[in-house]
Coordinates of N, CA and C in Angstrom, one line a residue:
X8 N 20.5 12.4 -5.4 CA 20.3 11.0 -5.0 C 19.8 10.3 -6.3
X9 N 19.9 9.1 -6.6 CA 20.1 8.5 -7.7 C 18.7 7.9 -7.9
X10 N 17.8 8.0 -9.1 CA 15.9 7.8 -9.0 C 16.2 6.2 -8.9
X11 N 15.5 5.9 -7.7 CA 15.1 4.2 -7.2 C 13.9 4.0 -8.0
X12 N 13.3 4.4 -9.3 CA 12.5 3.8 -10.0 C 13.4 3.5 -11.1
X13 N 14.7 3.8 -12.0 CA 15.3 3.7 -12.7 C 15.8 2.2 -13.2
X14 N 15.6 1.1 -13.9 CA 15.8 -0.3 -14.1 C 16.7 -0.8 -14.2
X15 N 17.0 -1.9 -14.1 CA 18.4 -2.2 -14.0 C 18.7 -2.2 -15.5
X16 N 18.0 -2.6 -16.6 CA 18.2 -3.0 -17.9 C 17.4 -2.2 -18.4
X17 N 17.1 -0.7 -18.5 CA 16.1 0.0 -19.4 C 15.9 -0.5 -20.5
X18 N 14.5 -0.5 -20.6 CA 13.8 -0.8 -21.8 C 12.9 -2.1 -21.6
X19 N 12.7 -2.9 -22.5 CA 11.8 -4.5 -22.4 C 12.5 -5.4 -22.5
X20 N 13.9 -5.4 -22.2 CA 14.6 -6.6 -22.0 C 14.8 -6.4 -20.0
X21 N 14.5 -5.7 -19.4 CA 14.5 -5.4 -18.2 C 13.3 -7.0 -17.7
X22 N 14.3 -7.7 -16.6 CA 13.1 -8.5 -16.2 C 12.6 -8.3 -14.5
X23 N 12.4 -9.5 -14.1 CA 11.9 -8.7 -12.7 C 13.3 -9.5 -11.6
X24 N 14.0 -10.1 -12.2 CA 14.9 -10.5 -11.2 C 16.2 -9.5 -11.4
X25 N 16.4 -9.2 -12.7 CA 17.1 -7.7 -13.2 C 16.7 -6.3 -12.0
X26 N 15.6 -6.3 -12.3 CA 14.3 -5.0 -11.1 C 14.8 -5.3 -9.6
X27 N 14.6 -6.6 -9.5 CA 14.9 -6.5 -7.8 C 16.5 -6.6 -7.3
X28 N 17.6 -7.5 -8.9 CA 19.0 -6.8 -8.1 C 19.0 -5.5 -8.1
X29 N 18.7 -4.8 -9.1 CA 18.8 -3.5 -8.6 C 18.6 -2.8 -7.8
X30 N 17.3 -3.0 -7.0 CA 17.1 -2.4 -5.9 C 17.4 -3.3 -4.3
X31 N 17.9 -4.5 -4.7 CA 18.7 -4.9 -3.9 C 20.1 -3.9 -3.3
X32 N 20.7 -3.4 -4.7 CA 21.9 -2.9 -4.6 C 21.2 -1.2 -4.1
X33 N 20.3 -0.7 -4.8 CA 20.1 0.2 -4.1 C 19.8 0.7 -2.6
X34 N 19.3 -0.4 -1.9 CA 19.1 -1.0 -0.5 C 20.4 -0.6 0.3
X35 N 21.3 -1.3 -0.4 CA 22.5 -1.4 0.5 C 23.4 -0.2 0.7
X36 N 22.9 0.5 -0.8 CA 23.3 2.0 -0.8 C 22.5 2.8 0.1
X37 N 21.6 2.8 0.1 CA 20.7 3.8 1.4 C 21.3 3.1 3.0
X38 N 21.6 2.0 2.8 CA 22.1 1.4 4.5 C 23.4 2.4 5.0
X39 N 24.0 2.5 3.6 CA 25.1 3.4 3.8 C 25.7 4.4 3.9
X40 N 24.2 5.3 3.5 CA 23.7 6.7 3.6 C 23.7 6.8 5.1
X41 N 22.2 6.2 5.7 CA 22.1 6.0 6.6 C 23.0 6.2 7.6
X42 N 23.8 5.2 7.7 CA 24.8 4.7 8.7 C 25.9 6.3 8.3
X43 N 25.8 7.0 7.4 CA 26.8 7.9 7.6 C 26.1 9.4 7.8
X44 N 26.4 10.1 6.9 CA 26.3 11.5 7.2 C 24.6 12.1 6.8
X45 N 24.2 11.8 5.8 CA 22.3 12.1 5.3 C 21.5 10.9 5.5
X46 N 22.3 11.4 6.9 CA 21.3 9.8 7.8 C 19.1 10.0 7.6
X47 N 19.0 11.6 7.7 CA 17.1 10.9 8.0 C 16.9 11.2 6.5
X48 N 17.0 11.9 5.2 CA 16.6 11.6 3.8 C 17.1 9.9 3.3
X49 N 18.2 9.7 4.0 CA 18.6 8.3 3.5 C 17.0 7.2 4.2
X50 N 17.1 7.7 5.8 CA 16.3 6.5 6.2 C 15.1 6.5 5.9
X51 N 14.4 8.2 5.2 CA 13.1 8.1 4.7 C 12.8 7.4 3.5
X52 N 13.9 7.4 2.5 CA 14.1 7.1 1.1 C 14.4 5.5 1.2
X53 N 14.9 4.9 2.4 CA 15.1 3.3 2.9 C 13.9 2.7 3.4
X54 N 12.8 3.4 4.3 CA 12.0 3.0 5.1 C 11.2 2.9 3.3
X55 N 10.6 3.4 2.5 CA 9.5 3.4 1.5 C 10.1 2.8 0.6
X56 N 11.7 2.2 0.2 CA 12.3 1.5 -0.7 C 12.1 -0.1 -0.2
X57 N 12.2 -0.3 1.2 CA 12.0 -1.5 1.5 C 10.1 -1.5 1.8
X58 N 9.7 -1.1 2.1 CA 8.4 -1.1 2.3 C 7.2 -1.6 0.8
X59 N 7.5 -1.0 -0.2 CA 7.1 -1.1 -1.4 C 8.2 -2.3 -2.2
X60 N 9.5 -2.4 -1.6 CA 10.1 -3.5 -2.2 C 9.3 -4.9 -1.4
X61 N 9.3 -5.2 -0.8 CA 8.8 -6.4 0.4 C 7.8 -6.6 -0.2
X62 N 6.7 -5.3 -0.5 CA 5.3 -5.7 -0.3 C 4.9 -6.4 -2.3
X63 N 6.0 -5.7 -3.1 CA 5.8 -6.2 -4.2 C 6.1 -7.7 -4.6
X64 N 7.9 -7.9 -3.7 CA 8.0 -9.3 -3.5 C 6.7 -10.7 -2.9
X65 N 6.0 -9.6 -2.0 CA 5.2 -10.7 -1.3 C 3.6 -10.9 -2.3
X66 N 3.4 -9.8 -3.3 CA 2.5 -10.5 -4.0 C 2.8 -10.8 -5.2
X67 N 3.5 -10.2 -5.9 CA 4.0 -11.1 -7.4 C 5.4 -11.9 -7.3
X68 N 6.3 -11.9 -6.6 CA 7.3 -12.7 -7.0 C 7.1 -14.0 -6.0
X69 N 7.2 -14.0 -4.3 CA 7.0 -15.2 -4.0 C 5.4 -16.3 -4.0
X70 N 4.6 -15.6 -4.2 CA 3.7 -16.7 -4.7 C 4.1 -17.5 -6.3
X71 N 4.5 -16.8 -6.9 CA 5.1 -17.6 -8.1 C 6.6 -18.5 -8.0
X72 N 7.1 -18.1 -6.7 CA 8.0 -18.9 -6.3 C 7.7 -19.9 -6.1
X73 N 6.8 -19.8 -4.8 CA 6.0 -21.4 -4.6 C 5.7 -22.3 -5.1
X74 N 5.4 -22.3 -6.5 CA 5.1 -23.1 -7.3 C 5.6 -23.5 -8.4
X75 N 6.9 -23.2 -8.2 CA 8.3 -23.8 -9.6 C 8.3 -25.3 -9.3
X76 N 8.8 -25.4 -10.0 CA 9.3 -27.1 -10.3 C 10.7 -27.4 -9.2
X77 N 10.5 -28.7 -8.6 CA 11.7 -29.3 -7.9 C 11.5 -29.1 -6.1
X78 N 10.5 -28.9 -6.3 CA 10.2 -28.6 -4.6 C 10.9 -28.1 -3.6
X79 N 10.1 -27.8 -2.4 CA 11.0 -26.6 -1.5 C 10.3 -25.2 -1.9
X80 N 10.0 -24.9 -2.8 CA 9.3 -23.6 -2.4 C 8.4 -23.2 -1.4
X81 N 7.5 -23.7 -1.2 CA 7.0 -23.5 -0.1 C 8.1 -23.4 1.3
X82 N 8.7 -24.2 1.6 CA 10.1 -23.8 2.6 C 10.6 -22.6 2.9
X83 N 11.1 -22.6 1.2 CA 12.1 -20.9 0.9 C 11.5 -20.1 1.0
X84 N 10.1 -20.1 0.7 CA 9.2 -18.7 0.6 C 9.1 -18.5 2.4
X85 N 8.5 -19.3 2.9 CA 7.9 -19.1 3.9 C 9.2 -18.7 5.4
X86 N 10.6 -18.9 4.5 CA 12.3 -18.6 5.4 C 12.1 -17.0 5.3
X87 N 11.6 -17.0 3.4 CA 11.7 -14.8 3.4 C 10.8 -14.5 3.9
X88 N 9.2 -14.8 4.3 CA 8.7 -14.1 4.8 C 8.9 -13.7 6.5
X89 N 9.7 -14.9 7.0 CA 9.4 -15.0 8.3 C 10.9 -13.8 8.3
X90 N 11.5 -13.7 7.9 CA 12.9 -12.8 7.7 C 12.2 -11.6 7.3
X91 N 11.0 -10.9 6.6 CA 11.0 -9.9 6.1 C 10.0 -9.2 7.3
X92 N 9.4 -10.3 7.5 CA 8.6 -10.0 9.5 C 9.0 -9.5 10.3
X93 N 10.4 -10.0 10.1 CA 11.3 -9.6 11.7 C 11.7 -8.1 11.0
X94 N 12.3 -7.8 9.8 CA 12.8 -6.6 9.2 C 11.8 -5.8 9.5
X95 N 10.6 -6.3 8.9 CA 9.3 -4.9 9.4 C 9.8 -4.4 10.8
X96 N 9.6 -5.2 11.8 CA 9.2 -5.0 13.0 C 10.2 -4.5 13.5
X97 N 11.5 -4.9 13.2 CA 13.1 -3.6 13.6 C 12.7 -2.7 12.7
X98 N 12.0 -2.7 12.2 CA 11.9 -1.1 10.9 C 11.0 -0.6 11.5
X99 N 9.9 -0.7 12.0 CA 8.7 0.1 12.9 C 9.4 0.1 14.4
X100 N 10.2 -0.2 15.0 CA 10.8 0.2 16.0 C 11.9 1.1 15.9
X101 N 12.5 1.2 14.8 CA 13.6 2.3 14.5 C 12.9 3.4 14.2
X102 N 11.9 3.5 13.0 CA 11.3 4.6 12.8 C 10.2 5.3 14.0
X103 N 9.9 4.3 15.1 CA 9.4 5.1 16.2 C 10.0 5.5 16.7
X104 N 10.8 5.4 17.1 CA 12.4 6.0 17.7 C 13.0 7.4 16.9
X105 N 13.2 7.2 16.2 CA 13.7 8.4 14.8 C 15.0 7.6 14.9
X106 N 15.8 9.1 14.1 CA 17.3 8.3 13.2 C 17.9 9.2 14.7
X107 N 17.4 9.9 15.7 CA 18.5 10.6 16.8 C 17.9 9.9 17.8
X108 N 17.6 9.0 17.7 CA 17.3 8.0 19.3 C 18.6 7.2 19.9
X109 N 18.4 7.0 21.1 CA 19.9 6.2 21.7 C 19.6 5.2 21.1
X110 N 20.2 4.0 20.2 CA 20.1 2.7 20.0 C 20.0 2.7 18.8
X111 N 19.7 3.9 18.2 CA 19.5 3.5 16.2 C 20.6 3.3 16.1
X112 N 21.6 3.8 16.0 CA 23.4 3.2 15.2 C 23.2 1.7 15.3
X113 N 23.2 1.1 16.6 CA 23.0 -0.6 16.6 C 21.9 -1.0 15.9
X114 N 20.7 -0.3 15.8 CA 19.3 -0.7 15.6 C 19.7 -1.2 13.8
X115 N 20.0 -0.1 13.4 CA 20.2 0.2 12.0 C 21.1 -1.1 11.6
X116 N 22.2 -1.1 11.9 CA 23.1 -2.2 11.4 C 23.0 -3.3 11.3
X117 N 22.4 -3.4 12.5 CA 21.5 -4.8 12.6 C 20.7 -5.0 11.5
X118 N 19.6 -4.5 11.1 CA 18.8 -4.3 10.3 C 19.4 -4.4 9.0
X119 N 20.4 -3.8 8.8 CA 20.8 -3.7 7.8 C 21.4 -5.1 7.8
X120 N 22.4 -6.0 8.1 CA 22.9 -7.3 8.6 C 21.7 -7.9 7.9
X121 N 20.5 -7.8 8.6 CA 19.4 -8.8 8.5 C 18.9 -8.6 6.7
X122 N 18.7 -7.5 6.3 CA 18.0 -7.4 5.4 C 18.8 -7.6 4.3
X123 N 20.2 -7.6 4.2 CA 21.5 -7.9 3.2 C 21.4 -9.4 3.2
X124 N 21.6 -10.3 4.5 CA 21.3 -11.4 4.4 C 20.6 -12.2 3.6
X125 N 19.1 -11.6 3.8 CA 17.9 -11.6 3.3 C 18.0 -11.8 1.6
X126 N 18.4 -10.7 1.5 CA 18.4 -10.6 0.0 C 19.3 -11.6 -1.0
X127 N 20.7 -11.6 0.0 CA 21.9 -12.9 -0.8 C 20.7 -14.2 -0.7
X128 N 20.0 -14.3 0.1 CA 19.4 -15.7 0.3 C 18.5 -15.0 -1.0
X129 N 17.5 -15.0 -1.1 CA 17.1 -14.4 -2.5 C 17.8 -14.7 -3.8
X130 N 18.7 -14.0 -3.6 CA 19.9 -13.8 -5.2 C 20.3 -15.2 -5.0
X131 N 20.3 -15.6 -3.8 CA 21.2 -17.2 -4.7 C 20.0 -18.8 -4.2
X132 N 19.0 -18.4 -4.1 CA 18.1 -19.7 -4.0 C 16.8 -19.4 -4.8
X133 N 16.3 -18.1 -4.5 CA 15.0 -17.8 -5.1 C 15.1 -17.1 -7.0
X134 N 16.0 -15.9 -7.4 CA 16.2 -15.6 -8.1 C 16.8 -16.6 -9.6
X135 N 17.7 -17.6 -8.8 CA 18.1 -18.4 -10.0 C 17.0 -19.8 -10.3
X136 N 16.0 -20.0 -9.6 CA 15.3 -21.0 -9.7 C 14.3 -20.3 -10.7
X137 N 13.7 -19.1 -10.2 CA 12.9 -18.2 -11.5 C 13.5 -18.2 -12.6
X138 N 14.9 -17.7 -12.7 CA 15.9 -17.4 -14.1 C 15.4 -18.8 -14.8
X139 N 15.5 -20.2 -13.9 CA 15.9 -21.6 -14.5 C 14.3 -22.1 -14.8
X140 N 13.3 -21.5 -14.0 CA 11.8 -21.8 -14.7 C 10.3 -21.5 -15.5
X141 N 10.9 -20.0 -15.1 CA 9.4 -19.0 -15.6 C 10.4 -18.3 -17.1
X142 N 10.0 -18.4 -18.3 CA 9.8 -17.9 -19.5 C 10.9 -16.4 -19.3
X143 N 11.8 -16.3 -20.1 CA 11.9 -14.8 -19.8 C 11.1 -13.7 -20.2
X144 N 10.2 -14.0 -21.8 CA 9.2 -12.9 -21.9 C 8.2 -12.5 -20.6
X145 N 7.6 -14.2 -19.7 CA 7.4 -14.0 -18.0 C 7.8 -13.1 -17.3
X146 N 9.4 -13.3 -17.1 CA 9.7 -12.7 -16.4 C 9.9 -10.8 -16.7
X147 N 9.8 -10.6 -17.9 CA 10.0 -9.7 -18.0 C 8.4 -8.8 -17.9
X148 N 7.6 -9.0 -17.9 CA 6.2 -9.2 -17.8 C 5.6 -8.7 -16.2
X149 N 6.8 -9.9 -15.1 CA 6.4 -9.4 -13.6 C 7.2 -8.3 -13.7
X150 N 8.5 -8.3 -14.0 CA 9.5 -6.9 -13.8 C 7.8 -5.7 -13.6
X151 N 7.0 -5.5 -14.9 CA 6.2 -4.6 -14.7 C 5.0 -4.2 -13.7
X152 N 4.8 -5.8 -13.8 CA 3.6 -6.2 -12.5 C 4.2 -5.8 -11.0
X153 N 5.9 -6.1 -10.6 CA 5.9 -5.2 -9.4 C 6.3 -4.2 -9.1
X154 N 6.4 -3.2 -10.4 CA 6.5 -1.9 -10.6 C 4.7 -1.2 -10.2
X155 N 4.2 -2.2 -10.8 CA 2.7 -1.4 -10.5 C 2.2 -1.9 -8.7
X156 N 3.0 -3.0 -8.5 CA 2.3 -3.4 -6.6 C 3.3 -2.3 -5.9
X157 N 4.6 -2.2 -6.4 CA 5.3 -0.8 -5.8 C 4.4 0.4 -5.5
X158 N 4.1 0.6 -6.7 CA 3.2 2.3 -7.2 C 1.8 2.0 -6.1
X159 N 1.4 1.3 -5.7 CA 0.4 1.1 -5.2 C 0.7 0.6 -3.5
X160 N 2.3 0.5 -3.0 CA 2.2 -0.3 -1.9 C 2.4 0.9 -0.6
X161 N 1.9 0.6 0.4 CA 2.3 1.1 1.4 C 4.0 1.6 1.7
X162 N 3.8 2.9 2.0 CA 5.7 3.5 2.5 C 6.0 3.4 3.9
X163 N 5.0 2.1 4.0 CA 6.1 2.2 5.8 C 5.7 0.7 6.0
X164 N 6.5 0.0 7.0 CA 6.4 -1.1 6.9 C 5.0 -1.5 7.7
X165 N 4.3 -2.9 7.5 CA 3.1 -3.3 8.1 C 3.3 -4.5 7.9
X166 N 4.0 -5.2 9.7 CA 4.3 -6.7 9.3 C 2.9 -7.7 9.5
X167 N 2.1 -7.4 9.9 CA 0.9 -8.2 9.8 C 0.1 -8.6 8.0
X168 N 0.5 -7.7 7.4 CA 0.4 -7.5 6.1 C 1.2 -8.3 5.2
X169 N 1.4 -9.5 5.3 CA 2.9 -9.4 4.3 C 1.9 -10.9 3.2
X170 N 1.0 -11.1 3.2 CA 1.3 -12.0 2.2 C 0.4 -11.3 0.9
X171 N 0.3 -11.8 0.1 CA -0.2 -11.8 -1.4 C -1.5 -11.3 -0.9
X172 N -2.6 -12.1 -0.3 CA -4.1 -11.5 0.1 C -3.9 -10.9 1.2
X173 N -3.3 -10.8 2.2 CA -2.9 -9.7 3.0 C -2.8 -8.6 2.4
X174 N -1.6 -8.3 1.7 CA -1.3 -6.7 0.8 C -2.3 -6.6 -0.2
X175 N -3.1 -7.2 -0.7 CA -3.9 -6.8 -1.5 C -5.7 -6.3 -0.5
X176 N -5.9 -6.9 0.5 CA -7.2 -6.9 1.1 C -6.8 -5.2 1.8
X177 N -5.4 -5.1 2.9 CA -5.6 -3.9 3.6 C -4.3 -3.2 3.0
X178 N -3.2 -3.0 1.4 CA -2.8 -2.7 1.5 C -3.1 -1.4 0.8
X179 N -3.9 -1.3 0.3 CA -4.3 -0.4 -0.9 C -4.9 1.4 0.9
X180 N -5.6 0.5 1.7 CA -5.6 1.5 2.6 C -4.7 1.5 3.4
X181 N -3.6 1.4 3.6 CA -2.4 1.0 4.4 C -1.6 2.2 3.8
X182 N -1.9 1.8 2.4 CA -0.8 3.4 1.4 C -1.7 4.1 1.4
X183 N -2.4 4.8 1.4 CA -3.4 6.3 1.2 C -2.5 6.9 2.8
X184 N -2.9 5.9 3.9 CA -2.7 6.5 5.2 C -1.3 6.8 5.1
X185 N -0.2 6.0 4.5 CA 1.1 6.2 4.6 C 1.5 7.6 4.2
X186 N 0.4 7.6 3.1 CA 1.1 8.5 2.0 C 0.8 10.0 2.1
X187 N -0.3 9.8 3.2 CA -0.9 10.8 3.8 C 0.3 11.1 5.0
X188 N 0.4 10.4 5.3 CA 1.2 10.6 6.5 C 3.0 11.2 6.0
X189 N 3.1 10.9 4.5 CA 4.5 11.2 4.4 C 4.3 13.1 3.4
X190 N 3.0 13.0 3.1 CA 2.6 14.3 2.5 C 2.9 15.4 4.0
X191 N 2.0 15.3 5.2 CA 2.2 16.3 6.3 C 3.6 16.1 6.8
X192 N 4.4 15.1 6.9 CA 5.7 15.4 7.4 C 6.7 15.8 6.4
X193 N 6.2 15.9 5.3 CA 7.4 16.4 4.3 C 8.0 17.5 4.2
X194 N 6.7 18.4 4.6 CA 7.2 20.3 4.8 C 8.4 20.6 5.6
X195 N 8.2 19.6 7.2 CA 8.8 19.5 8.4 C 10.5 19.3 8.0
X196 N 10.7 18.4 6.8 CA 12.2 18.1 7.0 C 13.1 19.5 6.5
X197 N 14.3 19.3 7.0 CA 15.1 20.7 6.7 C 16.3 20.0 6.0

């Protein structure tokens, strides 16, 4: 399986809109794991790729969205969170279920539907407004800052958690319990 920490542009020309297509694209690759044959490594490796991806977006990249030049950030931000809400919340109902429950094949695609959506809205309203107003040495700067809210974010989703002082007030114990929790189930997988 291909390392989901690996950057889109190795080195320090790597920025953070560079960081998140890539793990945009890596996303859609685990959708497709998933949906086929190493369905529960794919959906464990999907459930902590979006979990840690969301929660980095929601403290360093969309608060700095909100405040670019030409207005409407506040709008757009507040379209992805209410979309990354609903993602949690099909993602904590899939993973209570497991990947052999009646309804995950629909559950999943859906999900998947939702969170591809998600992201094209990203790549083509949020991503090019950053390219067109924050500095690129900036942007190259967050690239590292949501590598460190990653390393530090919760691996399972918590949609009550999703803004900037949210993930920062309960996320830091949100990940110990996660991570505790993915330490005892790890032995278990075959």
């Amino acid at each position: 399986m291909p390392d989901t920490d690996a950057p889109a542009t190795p080195g320090p020309q790597e920025d953070v809109v560079d960081l998140l297509l890539a793990q945009h694209a890596r996303i859609e690759q685990l959708f497709l794991l998933v949906i086929g044959s190493t369905r529960r490594d794919a959906f464990d490796d999907l459930v902590k790729l979006l979990a840690a991806h969301e929660t980095a977006e929601e403290e360093v990249v969309h608060p700095l969205a909100r405040t670019l030049p030409g207005g409407g950030g506040d709008a757009m931000v507040d379209e992805r969170l209410d979309e990354e809400r609903q993602a949690k919340e099909t993602l904590k109902t899939l993973i209570a279920g497991g990947v052999d429950a009646d309804g995950f094949d629909v559950g999943i695609i859906l999900l998947r539907d939702a969170v591809l959506t998600h992201a094209r809205y990203e790549e083509r309203y949020e991503f090019p407004r950053l390219r067109q107003h924050v500095p690129a040495d900036r942007l190259r700067s967050l690239a590292t800052a949501v590598r460190a809210a990653e390393a530090t974010a919760p691996t399972r989703p918590h949609p009550r958690a999703q803004t900037a002082k949210g993930n920062l007030a309960a996320g830091p114990a949100l990940a110990v319990i996660d991570r505790v929790r993915d330490a005892v189930r790890k032995p278990s997988k075959s």
